[in-house]
Short mmCIF file of C-alpha atoms and ligand atoms in Angstrom, two decimals:
data_model
loop_
_atom_site.label_atom_id
_atom_site.label_comp_id
_atom_site.label_asym_id
_atom_site.label_seq_id
_atom_site.Cartn_x
_atom_site.Cartn_y
_atom_site.Cartn_z
CA MET A 1 -29.98 -6.78 -11.64
CA LYS A 2 -26.60 -5.52 -12.76
CA PRO A 3 -23.73 -8.06 -12.72
CA VAL A 4 -20.91 -7.38 -10.23
CA ASP A 5 -18.30 -7.32 -13.01
CA ARG A 6 -20.20 -4.70 -15.00
CA HIS A 7 -20.55 -2.45 -11.98
CA LEU A 8 -16.79 -2.61 -11.38
CA ALA A 9 -16.10 -2.01 -15.09
CA ASP A 10 -18.34 1.10 -15.05
CA ILE A 11 -16.49 2.43 -12.00
CA LEU A 12 -13.03 1.78 -13.45
CA ALA A 13 -14.07 3.46 -16.71
CA ALA A 14 -15.09 6.58 -14.77
CA VAL A 15 -12.14 7.12 -12.41
CA ARG A 16 -8.87 8.70 -13.56
CA PRO A 17 -5.35 8.59 -12.10
CA LEU A 18 -4.67 11.68 -9.97
CA ALA A 19 -2.38 14.29 -11.53
CA PRO A 20 1.30 13.77 -10.66
CA LEU A 21 2.77 16.03 -8.02
CA GLU A 22 6.37 16.79 -7.02
CA VAL A 23 6.94 16.14 -3.31
CA GLU A 24 9.85 16.11 -0.88
CA ILE A 25 11.11 12.56 -0.49
CA GLU A 26 10.20 12.70 3.22
CA ALA A 27 6.56 13.06 2.13
CA ALA A 28 6.66 10.33 -0.53
CA LEU A 29 6.04 7.29 1.67
CA GLY A 30 3.02 5.34 0.41
CA ALA A 31 2.72 7.29 -2.85
CA VAL A 32 3.22 5.75 -6.29
CA LEU A 33 6.13 6.93 -8.46
CA ALA A 34 5.10 8.91 -11.53
CA GLU A 35 8.58 8.91 -13.15
CA ASP A 36 11.50 6.56 -13.70
CA VAL A 37 14.35 7.45 -11.33
CA ALA A 38 17.92 6.97 -12.56
CA SER A 39 21.18 7.45 -10.71
CA PRO A 40 23.39 10.30 -11.97
CA VAL A 41 26.53 8.56 -10.67
CA PRO A 42 27.68 4.99 -10.07
CA LEU A 43 26.98 3.60 -6.61
CA PRO A 44 29.28 3.29 -4.82
CA PRO A 45 30.76 6.35 -6.60
CA PHE A 46 34.37 5.16 -6.02
CA ASP A 47 36.28 2.01 -4.98
CA ASN A 48 36.29 1.91 -1.18
CA SER A 49 37.14 -0.27 1.77
CA ALA A 50 34.56 -2.76 3.06
CA MET A 51 36.35 -3.07 6.42
CA ASP A 52 38.58 -1.30 8.90
CA GLY A 53 42.16 -2.43 8.20
CA TYR A 54 45.13 -1.69 5.97
CA ALA A 55 45.22 -0.89 2.26
CA VAL A 56 48.05 -2.90 0.72
CA ARG A 57 49.48 -4.21 -2.52
CA ALA A 58 48.49 -7.89 -2.46
CA GLU A 59 51.91 -8.95 -3.72
CA ASP A 60 53.57 -7.28 -0.69
CA VAL A 61 51.62 -9.47 1.77
CA ALA A 62 51.73 -12.72 -0.23
CA ALA A 63 54.57 -14.01 1.99
CA ALA A 64 52.78 -13.15 5.31
CA PRO A 65 53.55 -12.99 8.12
CA VAL A 66 55.32 -9.75 7.11
CA THR A 67 55.93 -6.42 8.88
CA LEU A 68 55.53 -3.27 6.77
CA PRO A 69 55.70 0.50 7.42
CA VAL A 70 52.41 2.41 7.81
CA ILE A 71 52.52 5.75 5.96
CA GLY A 72 49.27 7.22 7.29
CA ASP A 73 45.50 6.94 7.65
CA VAL A 74 42.65 7.15 5.13
CA ALA A 75 39.28 7.88 6.77
CA ALA A 76 35.79 7.88 5.28
CA GLY A 77 35.27 11.23 3.53
CA ASP A 78 38.95 11.79 2.70
CA GLY A 79 39.73 13.00 -0.82
CA GLY A 80 42.89 13.87 -2.78
CA LEU A 81 44.87 10.80 -1.72
CA ASN A 82 48.49 10.03 -2.51
CA ALA A 83 49.25 6.81 -4.33
CA LEU A 84 50.60 3.93 -2.28
CA GLY A 85 54.18 2.98 -3.15
CA PRO A 86 55.55 -0.58 -3.18
CA GLY A 87 56.27 -2.11 0.24
CA LEU A 88 54.13 0.47 2.06
CA VAL A 89 50.65 0.26 3.63
CA THR A 90 48.14 2.77 4.97
CA ARG A 91 45.48 2.35 7.63
CA ILE A 92 42.02 2.54 6.04
CA MET A 93 38.51 2.78 7.50
CA THR A 94 35.22 1.35 6.21
CA GLY A 95 33.87 3.52 3.39
CA ALA A 96 37.18 5.35 2.84
CA PRO A 97 38.40 5.62 -0.78
CA LEU A 98 41.06 3.13 -1.82
CA PRO A 99 44.39 4.89 -2.61
CA ALA A 100 45.80 4.37 -6.10
CA GLY A 101 48.31 1.55 -6.11
CA ALA A 102 46.53 -0.46 -3.39
CA ASP A 103 44.58 -3.49 -4.60
CA ALA A 104 43.54 -5.21 -1.35
CA VAL A 105 42.45 -4.44 2.19
CA VAL A 106 43.76 -6.52 5.09
CA PRO A 107 41.19 -6.53 7.92
CA VAL A 108 42.57 -5.20 11.21
CA GLU A 109 41.73 -8.58 12.78
CA TRP A 110 44.52 -10.18 10.66
CA THR A 111 47.17 -7.79 12.05
CA ASP A 112 48.73 -6.54 15.30
CA GLY A 113 46.95 -3.18 14.75
CA GLY A 114 50.24 -1.20 14.56
CA THR A 115 50.26 2.50 13.60
CA ALA A 116 53.93 3.07 12.64
CA ARG A 117 54.66 -0.46 11.52
CA VAL A 118 52.16 -3.29 11.26
CA ARG A 119 52.59 -7.03 11.41
CA ILE A 120 50.29 -8.72 8.89
CA ASP A 121 49.62 -12.36 9.76
CA ARG A 122 47.77 -13.56 6.67
CA PRO A 123 48.02 -12.86 2.93
CA ALA A 124 45.08 -11.04 1.30
CA PRO A 125 44.22 -11.77 -2.34
CA SER A 126 43.95 -8.90 -4.80
CA GLY A 127 40.47 -7.30 -4.44
CA ASN A 128 40.03 -8.43 -0.82
CA ALA A 129 37.47 -6.35 1.16
CA ILE A 130 37.10 -3.76 -1.60
CA ARG A 131 33.69 -2.43 -2.69
CA ARG A 132 33.98 -1.55 -6.37
CA ALA A 133 32.55 1.63 -7.91
CA GLY A 134 29.23 0.87 -9.60
CA GLU A 135 28.77 -2.59 -8.13
CA ASP A 136 25.32 -1.62 -6.80
CA VAL A 137 24.23 0.81 -9.55
CA ARG A 138 25.91 1.95 -12.77
CA ALA A 139 25.70 5.61 -13.77
CA GLY A 140 22.40 6.15 -15.60
CA ASP A 141 20.78 2.94 -14.31
CA VAL A 142 17.07 3.22 -13.50
CA VAL A 143 16.76 2.29 -9.81
CA LEU A 144 12.97 2.75 -9.48
CA ARG A 145 10.32 2.55 -12.18
CA GLU A 146 7.16 4.59 -12.62
CA GLY A 147 4.29 2.77 -10.90
CA ALA A 148 6.37 1.51 -7.95
CA ARG A 149 4.83 2.00 -4.52
CA ILE A 150 7.25 3.98 -2.33
CA GLY A 151 8.11 2.17 0.89
CA PRO A 152 10.97 2.91 3.31
CA ALA A 153 13.64 1.23 1.15
CA GLN A 154 12.44 3.19 -1.88
CA VAL A 155 12.71 6.45 0.11
CA GLY A 156 16.24 5.30 0.97
CA ILE A 157 17.39 4.76 -2.61
CA LEU A 158 15.81 8.07 -3.70
CA ALA A 159 18.10 9.79 -1.19
CA GLY A 160 20.93 7.42 -2.15
CA VAL A 161 20.87 8.65 -5.75
CA GLY A 162 20.86 12.25 -4.55
CA ARG A 163 17.17 13.09 -5.05
CA ARG A 164 15.52 15.66 -2.80
CA ARG A 165 12.15 15.74 -4.59
CA VAL A 166 10.30 13.20 -6.68
CA LEU A 167 7.26 13.08 -8.95
CA VAL A 168 4.49 10.89 -7.49
CA ARG A 169 0.82 10.18 -7.81
CA PRO A 170 -0.42 11.41 -4.46
CA ARG A 171 -2.38 9.23 -2.08
CA PRO A 172 -6.06 9.92 -2.90
CA ARG A 173 -7.84 11.87 -0.15
CA VAL A 174 -11.03 10.01 0.60
CA VAL A 175 -13.81 11.41 2.78
CA VAL A 176 -16.00 8.84 4.53
CA LEU A 177 -19.48 9.91 5.63
CA SER A 178 -22.06 7.76 7.42
CA THR A 179 -25.80 8.36 7.46
CA GLY A 180 -28.42 7.18 9.92
CA ALA A 181 -30.54 8.79 12.63
CA GLU A 182 -29.85 5.71 14.79
CA LEU A 183 -26.09 6.25 14.89
CA ALA A 184 -24.33 7.23 18.12
CA GLU A 185 -20.64 8.12 18.34
CA PRO A 186 -18.59 5.37 19.99
CA GLY A 187 -17.62 6.56 23.46
CA THR A 188 -21.01 8.20 24.07
CA PRO A 189 -23.96 6.48 25.80
CA LEU A 190 -26.40 4.47 23.67
CA GLY A 191 -29.95 5.83 23.80
CA ALA A 192 -33.00 3.70 23.07
CA GLY A 193 -33.10 2.45 19.47
CA ARG A 194 -29.54 3.50 18.75
CA ILE A 195 -26.34 1.69 17.74
CA TRP A 196 -22.73 2.81 17.78
CA GLU A 197 -21.51 4.08 14.44
CA SER A 198 -18.90 1.72 12.99
CA ASN A 199 -18.88 2.05 9.20
CA SER A 200 -16.98 5.30 8.87
CA PHE A 201 -14.22 4.04 11.18
CA MET A 202 -13.99 0.74 9.31
CA LEU A 203 -14.08 2.30 5.85
CA ALA A 204 -11.59 5.06 6.69
CA ALA A 205 -9.24 2.33 7.97
CA ALA A 206 -9.80 0.30 4.80
CA VAL A 207 -8.97 3.40 2.74
CA ARG A 208 -5.69 3.84 4.61
CA GLU A 209 -4.83 0.18 4.24
CA ALA A 210 -5.40 0.59 0.48
CA GLY A 211 -2.67 3.26 0.35
CA ALA A 212 -4.94 6.32 0.33
CA GLU A 213 -5.76 8.91 2.99
CA GLY A 214 -9.03 8.29 4.80
CA PHE A 215 -10.82 11.16 6.54
CA ARG A 216 -13.77 10.32 8.71
CA ALA A 217 -16.45 12.99 8.30
CA GLY A 218 -18.55 11.35 11.02
CA SER A 219 -22.23 10.74 10.56
CA VAL A 220 -25.32 12.73 9.69
CA THR A 221 -28.99 11.99 10.37
CA ASP A 222 -31.47 10.91 7.69
CA ASP A 223 -32.21 14.48 6.59
CA PRO A 224 -31.21 14.87 2.90
CA LYS A 225 -30.43 18.56 3.38
CA GLU A 226 -28.08 17.90 6.29
CA PHE A 227 -26.43 15.19 4.20
CA MET A 228 -26.00 17.51 1.20
CA ASP A 229 -24.64 20.39 3.29
CA THR A 230 -22.09 18.12 4.94
CA LEU A 231 -21.11 16.61 1.59
CA ASP A 232 -20.65 20.06 0.02
CA ALA A 233 -18.43 21.16 2.88
CA GLN A 234 -16.29 18.01 2.56
CA LEU A 235 -15.89 18.08 -1.23
CA LEU A 236 -13.16 20.72 -1.05
CA ARG A 237 -10.66 18.28 0.37
CA ALA A 238 -11.77 15.10 -1.38
CA ASP A 239 -10.45 13.16 -4.35
CA ALA A 240 -13.25 10.65 -3.68
CA VAL A 241 -16.17 10.26 -1.27
CA ILE A 242 -17.57 7.13 0.32
CA THR A 243 -20.97 7.24 2.02
CA SER A 244 -22.70 4.45 3.89
CA GLY A 245 -26.41 3.89 4.40
CA GLY A 246 -29.43 5.62 2.99
CA VAL A 247 -29.52 3.92 -0.42
CA SER A 248 -32.06 1.09 0.11
CA MET A 249 -35.69 0.76 -0.87
CA GLY A 250 -37.30 2.14 2.31
CA ALA A 251 -38.28 5.64 3.37
CA TYR A 252 -35.68 7.92 5.03
CA GLU A 253 -32.95 7.21 2.45
CA PRO A 254 -31.13 10.56 2.53
CA VAL A 255 -28.28 9.67 0.17
CA LYS A 256 -30.61 8.52 -2.57
CA GLU A 257 -33.04 11.41 -2.00
CA ALA A 258 -30.31 14.05 -2.06
CA LEU A 259 -28.22 12.73 -4.96
CA SER A 260 -30.84 11.30 -7.34
CA PRO A 261 -32.02 14.76 -8.55
CA LEU A 262 -28.44 15.67 -9.56
CA GLY A 263 -28.54 13.08 -12.33
CA THR A 264 -24.81 12.35 -11.96
CA VAL A 265 -25.11 9.46 -9.51
CA THR A 266 -26.73 6.17 -10.51
CA PHE A 267 -28.46 3.95 -7.94
CA GLU A 268 -28.71 0.32 -8.91
CA LYS A 269 -29.29 -3.18 -7.68
CA VAL A 270 -26.15 -5.22 -8.15
CA ALA A 271 -26.54 -9.02 -8.24
CA MET A 272 -24.58 -9.76 -5.10
CA GLN A 273 -25.07 -10.72 -1.47
CA PRO A 274 -24.37 -8.92 0.73
CA GLY A 275 -24.39 -5.43 -0.79
CA MET A 276 -27.18 -5.33 -3.38
CA PRO A 277 -28.07 -1.60 -3.27
CA GLN A 278 -25.16 0.32 -4.78
CA GLY A 279 -24.67 3.82 -6.09
CA PHE A 280 -21.80 5.41 -7.97
CA GLY A 281 -21.28 8.66 -9.81
CA VAL A 282 -19.65 12.08 -9.52
CA VAL A 283 -20.52 15.16 -7.46
CA GLY A 284 -19.54 18.81 -7.30
CA PRO A 285 -17.89 21.13 -9.84
CA ASP A 286 -14.76 18.96 -9.85
CA ARG A 287 -16.82 15.84 -10.57
CA VAL A 288 -15.46 13.99 -7.54
CA PRO A 289 -16.20 10.23 -7.68
CA ILE A 290 -18.68 9.15 -5.01
CA PHE A 291 -19.38 5.60 -3.84
CA THR A 292 -22.68 5.30 -1.99
CA LEU A 293 -22.41 2.00 -0.18
CA PRO A 294 -25.21 0.20 1.67
CA GLY A 295 -25.41 0.72 5.44
CA ASN A 296 -25.20 -2.80 6.77
CA PRO A 297 -21.61 -3.03 8.01
CA VAL A 298 -20.71 -6.28 6.25
CA SER A 299 -22.34 -5.02 3.03
CA SER A 300 -20.35 -1.81 3.11
CA PHE A 301 -17.11 -3.67 3.78
CA VAL A 302 -17.64 -6.17 0.96
CA SER A 303 -18.61 -3.30 -1.38
CA PHE A 304 -15.36 -1.56 -0.46
CA VAL A 305 -13.29 -4.65 -1.29
CA LEU A 306 -15.05 -5.25 -4.62
CA PHE A 307 -15.49 -1.72 -5.95
CA VAL A 308 -13.73 1.03 -3.99
CA LYS A 309 -10.35 -0.61 -3.49
CA PRO A 310 -9.82 -1.26 -7.23
CA ALA A 311 -10.91 2.33 -7.95
CA LEU A 312 -8.36 3.67 -5.45
CA ARG A 313 -5.66 1.65 -7.22
CA ALA A 314 -6.69 3.14 -10.56
CA MET A 315 -6.56 6.64 -9.04
CA GLN A 316 -2.99 5.91 -7.96
CA GLY A 317 -2.04 4.82 -11.48
CA LEU A 318 -1.76 1.17 -10.47
CA PRO A 319 -3.18 -1.79 -12.42
CA ALA A 320 -6.76 -2.26 -11.21
CA GLY A 321 -9.28 -5.09 -11.45
CA PRO A 322 -11.27 -7.50 -9.32
CA PRO A 323 -9.63 -8.43 -6.00
CA PRO A 324 -7.07 -11.24 -6.29
CA ALA A 325 -8.51 -14.66 -5.49
CA VAL A 326 -7.17 -18.11 -4.65
CA ARG A 327 -8.78 -21.55 -4.70
CA ALA A 328 -9.51 -23.68 -1.64
CA THR A 329 -11.69 -26.54 -0.46
CA THR A 330 -14.71 -25.70 1.69
CA THR A 331 -14.95 -27.54 5.00
CA ALA A 332 -18.76 -27.18 5.13
CA PRO A 333 -21.67 -27.12 2.67
CA LEU A 334 -22.56 -23.67 1.28
CA ARG A 335 -25.86 -22.06 0.31
CA SER A 336 -26.36 -19.06 -1.92
CA PRO A 337 -29.40 -17.28 -3.45
CA ALA A 338 -30.10 -17.91 -7.14
CA GLY A 339 -29.09 -15.07 -9.44
CA LYS A 340 -26.71 -13.37 -7.01
CA ARG A 341 -23.00 -13.77 -6.43
CA SER A 342 -22.41 -14.51 -2.75
CA TYR A 343 -19.43 -13.38 -0.71
CA LEU A 344 -19.48 -15.60 2.37
CA ARG A 345 -17.33 -14.67 5.33
CA ALA A 346 -14.82 -17.42 6.04
CA VAL A 347 -11.55 -18.48 7.63
CA LEU A 348 -8.91 -19.50 5.09
CA ALA A 349 -6.18 -21.82 6.39
CA GLY A 350 -3.83 -23.15 3.72
CA GLU A 351 -5.80 -25.26 1.22
CA THR A 352 -9.08 -25.26 3.14
CA VAL A 353 -11.64 -22.57 3.87
CA ALA A 354 -14.27 -22.69 6.62
CA PRO A 355 -17.37 -20.46 6.33
CA VAL A 356 -18.19 -18.72 9.61
CA THR A 357 -21.59 -19.60 11.08
CA ARG A 358 -23.08 -16.08 11.21
CA GLN A 359 -23.58 -14.83 7.65
CA GLY A 360 -25.97 -11.91 8.29
CA SER A 361 -24.96 -8.62 6.67
CA HIS A 362 -25.31 -6.93 10.10
CA GLN A 363 -23.03 -9.46 11.84
CA LEU A 364 -19.87 -7.39 12.02
CA ALA A 365 -18.29 -9.48 14.77
CA ALA A 366 -18.40 -12.50 12.45
CA LEU A 367 -16.64 -10.43 9.77
CA ALA A 368 -14.01 -9.40 12.30
CA GLY A 369 -13.35 -13.10 12.96
CA ALA A 370 -13.00 -13.91 9.26
CA ASN A 371 -9.96 -13.50 7.00
CA ALA A 372 -11.48 -14.30 3.62
CA LEU A 373 -14.59 -14.21 1.43
CA ILE A 374 -15.83 -17.34 -0.34
CA VAL A 375 -17.25 -16.44 -3.76
CA VAL A 376 -20.28 -18.48 -4.87
CA PRO A 377 -21.27 -17.79 -8.50
CA GLU A 378 -24.71 -16.47 -9.49
CA ASP A 379 -25.93 -19.77 -10.97
CA VAL A 380 -24.93 -21.92 -7.97
CA THR A 381 -27.34 -22.27 -5.04
CA SER A 382 -25.59 -24.95 -3.01
CA LEU A 383 -22.21 -26.62 -2.79
CA PRO A 384 -21.29 -29.75 -0.82
CA GLU A 385 -18.53 -29.96 1.78
CA GLY A 386 -15.25 -30.62 -0.03
CA ALA A 387 -16.12 -28.52 -3.09
CA GLU A 388 -13.39 -26.35 -4.59
CA VAL A 389 -14.30 -22.66 -4.33
CA GLU A 390 -12.89 -19.27 -5.21
CA VAL A 391 -11.69 -17.31 -2.17
CA ILE A 392 -10.74 -13.65 -1.77
CA PRO A 393 -8.20 -13.30 1.07
CA LEU A 394 -8.85 -10.17 3.14
P1 LIG B 1 -29.41 1.63 5.66
O1 LIG B 1 -28.60 1.19 4.48
O2 LIG B 1 -29.24 3.06 6.00
O3 LIG B 1 -30.84 1.25 5.48
O4 LIG B 1 -28.86 0.81 6.90
C1 LIG B 1 -28.93 -0.60 6.89
C2 LIG B 1 -28.54 -1.13 8.26
O5 LIG B 1 -27.20 -0.80 8.53
C3 LIG B 1 -29.35 -0.57 9.41
O6 LIG B 1 -29.57 -1.62 10.34
C4 LIG B 1 -28.45 0.48 9.98
O7 LIG B 1 -28.68 0.71 11.37
C5 LIG B 1 -27.09 -0.10 9.77
N1 LIG B 1 -26.08 0.95 9.63
C6 LIG B 1 -26.17 1.96 8.73
N2 LIG B 1 -25.11 2.79 8.85
C7 LIG B 1 -24.33 2.28 9.84
C8 LIG B 1 -23.10 2.68 10.41
N3 LIG B 1 -22.46 3.77 10.00
N4 LIG B 1 -22.58 1.94 11.42
C9 LIG B 1 -23.23 0.82 11.82
N5 LIG B 1 -24.38 0.38 11.31
C10 LIG B 1 -24.96 1.11 10.33
MG1 LIG B 2 -30.07 4.34 7.21
#
């Protein structure tokens, strides 16, 4: 059987970052920057008032209380200001440029609020309530680096440095297709021998959580031709494809039957539990990466975490490798088959981790109650309560 790490290494060697694309900043949320972004100007661009109040010369208010003449108003957005002469003040609003000659702002709360003359009750030191040009960003400073994920604050600073468009690695478009004659759409009645289809919903959600775009292509029956036709139709809009089911050792394995003859997709047994039957390769003229995951819901989910999620990071130009893990102490003894790496569903709470009782690869409700996977190495078949283990938080 193929080791888990080698399967991931093969996948990461085969996937490429998507080509950069220039997008409107409104459309950049969730994408990864493909350029360094610098500010063409200092931010703030000019010295301005941090408060509503009066622009003064600090030396004129040092002997406060004092009463001084008000020569006018400076509002946010005003330009072409006159310099402030000695013994004079001007009203000033938050964000308004500081007139030449002024070196402090007296907050309105320290005054009687006068418009022709104002009584100032307290002295203000030089520099009081002034936001200096460049104190957030100097002209030419890089504010965002290539490789940064764009969240709301990053969209904000892109606009703040005057950008309308930005070069990003787009979110990969991932089509998720389930197979199985037994699958019924949720919301429709269950016939005899049927189950509601859950994998494509779960995997499309996992794709979105991983920063990509997940499209659910629904499910097809176990007819290889129907599978292939649906896949062909979906390839047009896909940067990657995930299928579930139809890759095991039985009969009626449409994914394996349809893709094996192409010679571009490899089906293998990976030394892991759950999730042993795995397939990976490329399909179509554009050689779109395809992950053919096993059908059992827990198996497909674990396969996503171990193999697909790192690949989606690589496609976004992000550092990619095995999922991050922590260490914790197990609250119960663990069992694991020899020669396979186990990923046991568990609840991680601080320093301890409790395996859930139902560990079947079909037991999706148990997965939904878990928040972590305990990793038991290939050469370990049992561990006592209190053992330190590796844990992948979900
Ligand atoms: P397969 O890998 O196709 O042999 O499926 C293995 C098991 O997973 C079977 O019990 C299937 O009924 C179940 N299964 C396969 N696909 C799905 C799906 N999309 N949603 C829920 N269960 C599934
Ligand atoms: Mg099946």
